[in-house]
Short mmCIF file of C-alpha atoms and ligand atoms in Angstrom, two decimals:
data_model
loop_
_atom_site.label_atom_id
_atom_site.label_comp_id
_atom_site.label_asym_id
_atom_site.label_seq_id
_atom_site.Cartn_x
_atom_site.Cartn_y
_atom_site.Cartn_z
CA UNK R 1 -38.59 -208.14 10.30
CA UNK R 2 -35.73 -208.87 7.79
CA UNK R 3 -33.25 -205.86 8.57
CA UNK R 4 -30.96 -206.95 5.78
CA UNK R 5 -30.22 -203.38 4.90
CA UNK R 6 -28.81 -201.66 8.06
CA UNK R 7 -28.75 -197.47 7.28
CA UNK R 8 -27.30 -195.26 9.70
CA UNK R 9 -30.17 -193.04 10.74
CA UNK R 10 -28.07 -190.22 11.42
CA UNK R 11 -26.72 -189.80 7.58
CA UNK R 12 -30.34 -190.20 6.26
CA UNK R 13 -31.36 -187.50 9.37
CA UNK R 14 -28.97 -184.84 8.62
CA UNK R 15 -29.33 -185.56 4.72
CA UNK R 16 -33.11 -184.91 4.65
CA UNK R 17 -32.77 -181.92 6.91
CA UNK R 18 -33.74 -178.81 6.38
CA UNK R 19 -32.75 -175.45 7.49
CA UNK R 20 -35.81 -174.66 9.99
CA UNK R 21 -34.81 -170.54 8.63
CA UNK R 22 -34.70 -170.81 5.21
CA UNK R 23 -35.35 -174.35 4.19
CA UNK R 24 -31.44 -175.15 2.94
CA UNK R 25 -30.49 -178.61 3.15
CA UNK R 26 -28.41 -178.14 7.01
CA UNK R 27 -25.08 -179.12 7.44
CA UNK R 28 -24.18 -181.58 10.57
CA UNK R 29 -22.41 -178.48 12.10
CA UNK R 30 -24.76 -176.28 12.47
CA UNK R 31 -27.42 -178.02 12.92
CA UNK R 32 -30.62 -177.44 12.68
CA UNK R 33 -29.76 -174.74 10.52
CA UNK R 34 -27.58 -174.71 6.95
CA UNK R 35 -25.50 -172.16 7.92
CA UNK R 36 -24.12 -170.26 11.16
CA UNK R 37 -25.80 -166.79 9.73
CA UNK R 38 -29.13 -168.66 10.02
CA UNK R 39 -28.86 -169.75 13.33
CA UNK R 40 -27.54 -166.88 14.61
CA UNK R 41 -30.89 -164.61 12.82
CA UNK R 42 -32.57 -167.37 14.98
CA UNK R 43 -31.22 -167.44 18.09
CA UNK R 44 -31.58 -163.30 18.33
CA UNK R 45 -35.16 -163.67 17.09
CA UNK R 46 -35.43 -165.79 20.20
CA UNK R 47 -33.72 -163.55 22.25
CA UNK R 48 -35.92 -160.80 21.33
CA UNK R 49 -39.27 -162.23 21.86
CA UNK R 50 -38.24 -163.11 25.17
CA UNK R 51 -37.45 -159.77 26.24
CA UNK R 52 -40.48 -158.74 24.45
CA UNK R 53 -42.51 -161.03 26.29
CA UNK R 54 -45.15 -159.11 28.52
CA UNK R 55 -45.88 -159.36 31.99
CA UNK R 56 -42.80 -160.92 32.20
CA UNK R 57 -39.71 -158.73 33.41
CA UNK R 58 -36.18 -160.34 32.52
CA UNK R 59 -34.65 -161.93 34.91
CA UNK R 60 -32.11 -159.78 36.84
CA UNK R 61 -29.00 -161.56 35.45
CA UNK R 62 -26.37 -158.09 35.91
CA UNK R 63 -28.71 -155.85 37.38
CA UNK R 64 -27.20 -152.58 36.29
CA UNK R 65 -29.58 -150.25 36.81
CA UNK R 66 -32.73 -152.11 37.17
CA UNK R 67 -33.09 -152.22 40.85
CA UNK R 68 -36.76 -152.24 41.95
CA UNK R 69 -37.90 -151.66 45.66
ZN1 ZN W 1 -30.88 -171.34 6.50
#
């Protein structure tokens, strides 16, 4: 083992990333995504297939009017 080369993993991470969306090269602030527009499109995506999910109600996190006896 002749580490005579030491290279910060975390610049070669970030520089070989890709958006996980769209496939842009990400930027180290938003993270795993190239831009804030893509992780937002991917956050709701994840937000909807939850709720979608069946057989499984949402958890009662305000319970407005979704009061079950
Ligand atoms: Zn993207």
């Amino acid at each position: 083992m002749t580490g005579e080369t030491p290279k910060p993993p975390d610049a070669v991470r970030i520089s070989a990333a890709k958006c996980v969306r769209c496939g842009a090269p990400v930027t180290p602030r938003t993270r795993p995504f190239c831009s804030q527009r893509c992780a937002d499109i991917d956050l709701a995506g994840w937000l909807t297939e939850r709720y979608r999910v069946p057989g499984d109600e949402a958890p009662a996190e305000d319970g407005e009017d979704g009061e079950k006896p």
